[in-house]
Coordinates of C-alpha atoms in Angstrom, one line a residue:
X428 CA 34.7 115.6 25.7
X429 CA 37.4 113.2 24.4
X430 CA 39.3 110.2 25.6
X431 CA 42.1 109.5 24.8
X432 CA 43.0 105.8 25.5
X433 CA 42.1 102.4 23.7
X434 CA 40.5 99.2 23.6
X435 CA 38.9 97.8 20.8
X436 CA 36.0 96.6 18.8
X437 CA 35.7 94.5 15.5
X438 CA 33.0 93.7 13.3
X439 CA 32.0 90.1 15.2
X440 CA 31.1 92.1 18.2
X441 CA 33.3 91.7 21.1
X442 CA 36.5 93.2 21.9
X443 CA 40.1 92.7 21.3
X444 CA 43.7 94.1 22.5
X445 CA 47.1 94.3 20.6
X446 CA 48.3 91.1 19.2
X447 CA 50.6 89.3 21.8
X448 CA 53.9 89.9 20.1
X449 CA 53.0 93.9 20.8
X450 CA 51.5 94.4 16.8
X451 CA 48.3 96.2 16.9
X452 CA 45.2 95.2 14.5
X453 CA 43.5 97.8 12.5
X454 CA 40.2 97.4 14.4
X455 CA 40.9 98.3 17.6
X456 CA 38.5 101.2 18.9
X457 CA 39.7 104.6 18.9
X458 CA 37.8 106.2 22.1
X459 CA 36.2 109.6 21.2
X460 CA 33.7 110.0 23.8
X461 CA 31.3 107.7 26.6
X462 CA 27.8 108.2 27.8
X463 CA 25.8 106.8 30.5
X464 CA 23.1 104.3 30.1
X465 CA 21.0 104.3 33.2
X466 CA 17.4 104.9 35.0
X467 CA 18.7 108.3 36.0
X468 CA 21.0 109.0 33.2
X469 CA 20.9 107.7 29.0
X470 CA 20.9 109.8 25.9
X471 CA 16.7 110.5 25.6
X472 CA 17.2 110.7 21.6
X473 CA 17.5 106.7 22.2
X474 CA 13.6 106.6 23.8
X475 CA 11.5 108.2 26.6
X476 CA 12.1 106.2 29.3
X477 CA 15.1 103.4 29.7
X478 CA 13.8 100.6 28.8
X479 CA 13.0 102.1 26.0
X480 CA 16.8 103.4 25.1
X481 CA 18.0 100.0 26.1
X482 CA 15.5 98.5 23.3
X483 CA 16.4 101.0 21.0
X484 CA 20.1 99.7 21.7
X485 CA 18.9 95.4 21.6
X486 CA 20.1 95.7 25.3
X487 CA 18.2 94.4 28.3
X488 CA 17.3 96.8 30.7
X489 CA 19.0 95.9 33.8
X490 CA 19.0 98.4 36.8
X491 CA 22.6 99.0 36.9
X492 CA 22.6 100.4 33.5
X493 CA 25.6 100.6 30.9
X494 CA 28.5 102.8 29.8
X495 CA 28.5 103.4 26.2
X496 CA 31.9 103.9 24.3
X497 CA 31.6 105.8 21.1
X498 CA 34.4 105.5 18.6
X499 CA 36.7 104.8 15.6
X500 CA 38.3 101.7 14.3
X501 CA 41.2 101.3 12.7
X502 CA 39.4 102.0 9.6
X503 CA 37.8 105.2 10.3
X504 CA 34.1 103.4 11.2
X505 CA 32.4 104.2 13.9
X506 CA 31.6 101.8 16.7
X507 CA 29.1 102.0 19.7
X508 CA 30.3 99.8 22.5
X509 CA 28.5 99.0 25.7
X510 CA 30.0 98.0 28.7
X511 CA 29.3 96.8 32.2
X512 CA 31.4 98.7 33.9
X513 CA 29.1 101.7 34.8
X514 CA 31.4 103.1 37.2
X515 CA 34.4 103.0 34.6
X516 CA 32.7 105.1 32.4
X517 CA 30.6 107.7 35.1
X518 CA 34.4 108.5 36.3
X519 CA 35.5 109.1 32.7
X520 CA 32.6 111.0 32.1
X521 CA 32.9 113.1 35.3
X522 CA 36.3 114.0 34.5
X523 CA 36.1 114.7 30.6
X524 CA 33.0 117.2 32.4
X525 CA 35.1 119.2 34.4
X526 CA 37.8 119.8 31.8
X527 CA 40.6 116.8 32.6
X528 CA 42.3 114.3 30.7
X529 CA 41.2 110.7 31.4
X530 CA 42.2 107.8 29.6
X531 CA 39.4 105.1 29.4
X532 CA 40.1 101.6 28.3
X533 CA 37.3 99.4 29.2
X534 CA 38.4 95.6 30.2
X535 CA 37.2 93.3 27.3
X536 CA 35.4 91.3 29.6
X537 CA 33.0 94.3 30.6
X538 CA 32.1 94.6 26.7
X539 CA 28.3 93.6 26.3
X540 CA 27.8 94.5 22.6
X541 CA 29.4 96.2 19.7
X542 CA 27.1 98.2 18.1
X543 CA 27.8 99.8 14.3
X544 CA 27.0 103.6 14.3
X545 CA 26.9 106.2 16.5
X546 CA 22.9 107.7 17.8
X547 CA 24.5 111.1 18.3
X548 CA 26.4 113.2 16.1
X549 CA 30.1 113.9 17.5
X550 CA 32.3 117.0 16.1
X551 CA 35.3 115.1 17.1
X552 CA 37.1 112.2 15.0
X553 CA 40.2 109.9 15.8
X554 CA 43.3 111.0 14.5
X555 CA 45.2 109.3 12.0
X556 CA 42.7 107.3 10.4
X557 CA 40.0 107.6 7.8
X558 CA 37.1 110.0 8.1
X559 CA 34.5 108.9 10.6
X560 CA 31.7 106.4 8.4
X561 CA 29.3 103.3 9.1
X562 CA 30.9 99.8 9.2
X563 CA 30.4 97.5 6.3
X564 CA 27.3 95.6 7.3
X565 CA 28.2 91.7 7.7
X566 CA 25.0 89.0 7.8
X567 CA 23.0 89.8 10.7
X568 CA 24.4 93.1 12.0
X569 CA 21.6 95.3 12.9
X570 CA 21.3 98.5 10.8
X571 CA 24.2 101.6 12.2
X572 CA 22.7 103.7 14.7
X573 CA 22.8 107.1 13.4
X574 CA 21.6 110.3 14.6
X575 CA 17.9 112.0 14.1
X576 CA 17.7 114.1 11.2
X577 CA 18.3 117.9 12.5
X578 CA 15.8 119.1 10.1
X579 CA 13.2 117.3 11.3
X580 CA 10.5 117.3 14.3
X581 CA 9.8 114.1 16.0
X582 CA 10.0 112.2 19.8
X583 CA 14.1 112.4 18.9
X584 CA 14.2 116.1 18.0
X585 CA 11.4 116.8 20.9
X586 CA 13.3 115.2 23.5
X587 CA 17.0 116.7 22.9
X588 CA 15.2 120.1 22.3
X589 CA 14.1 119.7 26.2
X590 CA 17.1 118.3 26.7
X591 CA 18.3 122.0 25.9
X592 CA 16.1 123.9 28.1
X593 CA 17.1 121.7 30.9
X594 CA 20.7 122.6 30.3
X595 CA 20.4 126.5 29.5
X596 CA 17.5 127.0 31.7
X597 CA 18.4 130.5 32.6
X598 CA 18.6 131.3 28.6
X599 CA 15.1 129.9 28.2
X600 CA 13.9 131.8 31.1
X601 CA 15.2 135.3 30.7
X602 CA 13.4 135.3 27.3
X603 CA 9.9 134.9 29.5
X604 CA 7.7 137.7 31.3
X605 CA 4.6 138.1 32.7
X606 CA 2.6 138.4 29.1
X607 CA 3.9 135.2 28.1
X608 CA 1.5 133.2 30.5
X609 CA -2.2 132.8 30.7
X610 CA -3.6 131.1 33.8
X611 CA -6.5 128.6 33.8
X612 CA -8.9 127.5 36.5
X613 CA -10.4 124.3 35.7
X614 CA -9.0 122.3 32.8
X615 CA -6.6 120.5 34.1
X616 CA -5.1 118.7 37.3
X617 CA -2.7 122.3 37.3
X618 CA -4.1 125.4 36.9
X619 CA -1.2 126.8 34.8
X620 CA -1.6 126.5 30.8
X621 CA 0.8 127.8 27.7
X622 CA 0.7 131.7 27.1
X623 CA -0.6 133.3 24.0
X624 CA 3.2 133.2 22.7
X625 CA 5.2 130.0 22.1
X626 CA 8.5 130.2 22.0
X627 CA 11.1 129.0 19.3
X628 CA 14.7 128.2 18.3
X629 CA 15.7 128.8 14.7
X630 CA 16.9 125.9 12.4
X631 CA 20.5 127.2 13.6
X632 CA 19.8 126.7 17.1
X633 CA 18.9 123.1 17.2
X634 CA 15.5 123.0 16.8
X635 CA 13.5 122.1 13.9
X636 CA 12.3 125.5 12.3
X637 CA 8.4 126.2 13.6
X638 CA 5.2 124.5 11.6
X639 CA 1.9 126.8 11.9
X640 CA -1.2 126.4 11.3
X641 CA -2.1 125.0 7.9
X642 CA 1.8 123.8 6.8
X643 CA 3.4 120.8 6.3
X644 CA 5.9 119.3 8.9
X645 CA 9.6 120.1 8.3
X646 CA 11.5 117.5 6.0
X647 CA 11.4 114.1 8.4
X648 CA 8.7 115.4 10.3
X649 CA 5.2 113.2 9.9
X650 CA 3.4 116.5 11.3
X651 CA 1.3 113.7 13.2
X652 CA 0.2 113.8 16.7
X653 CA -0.2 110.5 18.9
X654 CA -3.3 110.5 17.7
X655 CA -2.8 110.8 13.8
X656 CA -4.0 114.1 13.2
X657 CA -2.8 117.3 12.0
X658 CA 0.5 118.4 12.8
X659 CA -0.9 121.2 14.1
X660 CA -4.7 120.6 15.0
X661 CA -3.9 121.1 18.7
X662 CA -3.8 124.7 20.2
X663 CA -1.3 125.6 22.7
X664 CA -3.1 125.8 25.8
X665 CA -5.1 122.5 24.8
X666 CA -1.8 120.7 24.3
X667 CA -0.5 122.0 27.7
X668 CA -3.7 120.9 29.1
X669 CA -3.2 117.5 28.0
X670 CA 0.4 117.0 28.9
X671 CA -0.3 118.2 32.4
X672 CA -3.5 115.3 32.7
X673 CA -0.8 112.7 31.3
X674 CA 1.6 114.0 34.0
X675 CA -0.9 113.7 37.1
X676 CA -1.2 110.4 35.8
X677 CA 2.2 109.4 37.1
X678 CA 1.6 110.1 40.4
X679 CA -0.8 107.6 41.1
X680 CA 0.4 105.3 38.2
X681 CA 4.1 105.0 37.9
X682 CA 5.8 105.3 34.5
X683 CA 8.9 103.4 33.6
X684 CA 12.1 104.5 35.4
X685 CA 13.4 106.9 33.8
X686 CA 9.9 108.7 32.4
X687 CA 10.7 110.9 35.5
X688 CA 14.4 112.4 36.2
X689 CA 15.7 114.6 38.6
X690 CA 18.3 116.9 38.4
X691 CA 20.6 119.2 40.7
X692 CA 19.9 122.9 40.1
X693 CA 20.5 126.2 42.0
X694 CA 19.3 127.2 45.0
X695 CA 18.5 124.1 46.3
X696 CA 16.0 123.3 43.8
X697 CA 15.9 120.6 41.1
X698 CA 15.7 120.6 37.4
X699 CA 13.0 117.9 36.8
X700 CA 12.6 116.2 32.9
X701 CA 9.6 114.3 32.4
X702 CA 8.4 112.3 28.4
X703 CA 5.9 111.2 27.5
X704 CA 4.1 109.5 24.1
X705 CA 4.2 112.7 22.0
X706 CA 5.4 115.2 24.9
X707 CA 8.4 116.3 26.9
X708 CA 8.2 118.7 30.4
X709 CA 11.1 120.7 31.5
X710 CA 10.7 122.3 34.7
X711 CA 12.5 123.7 37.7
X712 CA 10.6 123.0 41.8
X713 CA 10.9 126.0 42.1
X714 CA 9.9 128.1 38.9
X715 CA 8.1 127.1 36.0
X716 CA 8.0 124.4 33.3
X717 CA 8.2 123.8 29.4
X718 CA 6.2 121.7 27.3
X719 CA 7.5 120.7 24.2
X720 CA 4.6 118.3 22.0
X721 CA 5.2 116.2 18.9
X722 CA 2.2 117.7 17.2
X723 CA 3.1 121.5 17.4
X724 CA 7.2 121.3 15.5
X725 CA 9.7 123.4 16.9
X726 CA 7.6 125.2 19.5
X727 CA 8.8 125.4 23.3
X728 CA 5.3 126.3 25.1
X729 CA 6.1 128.2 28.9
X730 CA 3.8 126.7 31.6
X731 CA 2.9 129.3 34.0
X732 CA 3.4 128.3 37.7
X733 CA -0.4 128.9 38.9
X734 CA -1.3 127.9 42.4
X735 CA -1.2 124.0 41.6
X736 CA 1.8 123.3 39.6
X737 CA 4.1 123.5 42.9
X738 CA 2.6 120.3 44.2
X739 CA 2.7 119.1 41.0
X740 CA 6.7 119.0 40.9
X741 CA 7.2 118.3 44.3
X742 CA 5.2 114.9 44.0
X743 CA 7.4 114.7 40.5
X744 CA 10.7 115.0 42.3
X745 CA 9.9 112.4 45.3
X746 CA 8.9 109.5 42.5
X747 CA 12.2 110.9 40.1
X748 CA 15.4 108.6 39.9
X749 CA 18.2 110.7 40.4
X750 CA 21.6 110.4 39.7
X751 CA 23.9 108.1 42.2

């Protein structure tokens, strides 16, 4: 998605227009692309829940969120601006989603902070100015943002990779039958745990390749679980196990907004994401769910639906922000 319009953003931080006279400066931002920062709606490679992004970010985490402006200067570096103006950007967004041209040009009062850096990698780049690179660094800028390594395996690389599922769930699913899932009776608050075959994308396919038993984590990956142990000390079904304990949890102690998000889906069902410290869930109310765990790289582990795991995501979706 691309925009096409302009404000911009210099290196002190806050946000300009043309000169007076009708001269433009080489600074102003070049808009490439906007996200939303909200409860129900922010980029999970910045953290697991939305505090957590807005930290990641310096922001405060206020409940009406942010829109974040990615772009170029003048100069070809890249900026990350956050606004105020939620609604500005959710329309932008909304269009750029269903294929039509809008131009956004956030008011300069609406600018909160002027990040250097972009925390996602973008295939697009301004035209008509250098080639798209970090921002000198003056005294007291923070470091750039910058994306997670893609040939790594950590909470960045876990969370967009269930980030994936979520988005080509019917992929993910067709690749599943009945042989893929083993049912458990007792160790857990859900009686569904990971079959005998995890599943995997290739490097190619935007996960970090798979780490078994007795290797080394990919390049960038610690190949250390929460609890500092072996990358891949912890079995399948035992890592299902626990995710699903951490995930009962939530129902009777609630995690940060945004630990919980619900989705539309098809059918009248909802495409619930849940994280975690070390885990991600992926599930639909009315199918089954994914597991994706920091200690166990590159593996997508199918939770079978079992007799419990219904409750399980309805009580899910009734605590779930959703999007306005």
């Amino acid at each position: 998605m691309t925009g096409t319009d302009e404000g911009r953003a210099g290196p002190g931080g806050l946000p300009g227009r043309a000169s007076a006279d009708g001269g433009e400066d080489d600074d102003r931002l070049y808009v490439l692309t906007a996200l939303l920062l909200t409860p129900a709606r922010f980029p999970s490679v910045l953290g697991d829940d939305y505090p957590q992004a807005c930290r990641t970010l310096g922001l405060e985490p206020y409940a009406e969120g942010y829109g974040l402006v990615l772009g170029q200067d003048g100069e070809g570096a890249r900026w990350t601006v956050a606004v105020d103006d939620v609604s500005l950007v959710a329309v932008a967004v909304a269009a750029w989603d269903c294929g039509m041209e809008y131009d956004l040009s956030p008011d300069e009062r609406s600018v909160v902070a002027a990040l250097p850096g972009w925390p996602l990698a973008l295939a697009v780049a301004a035209p008509g100015v250098p080639a798209p690179h970090d921002p000198e660094p003056a005294e007291g800028d923070p470091p750039a943002l910058s994306p997670p390594d893609a040939t790594g395996w950590g909470p960045a690389q876990r969370r967009l990779g269930a980030d994936e599922i979520a988005l080509r769930w019917e992929v993910w699913r067709g690749q599943l039958d009945a042989g893929d899932f083993a049912l458990s009776g007792s160790s857990g608050p859900v009686d569904a745990a990971a079959g005998p075959q995890a599943r995997e994308r290739g490097a190619g396919g935007g996960f970090a390749a798979r780490v078994t038993e007795g290797e080394s984590a990919p390049p960038g990956g610690s190949g250390q679980g929460p609890g500092g142990g072996a990358g891949a000390a912890l079995g399948p079904q035992a890592a299902v196990r626990r995710v699903l304990r951490e995930v009962g949890t939530y129902l009777e102690d609630p995690p940060p907004p945004g630990r919980v998000r619900s989705m539309f889906a098809p059918g009248g069902a909802r495409t619930l994401r849940v994280d975690g410290p070390g885990w991600s869930l992926v599930a639909r109310t009315d199918d089954i769910a994914f597991v994706l765990v920091d200690e166990r790289p590159g593996e997508v582990l199918p939770v079978g639906r079992g007799a419990r795991l219904p409750a399980l995501l309805e009580g899910l979706d009734a605590m779930a922000v959703r999007p306005g």
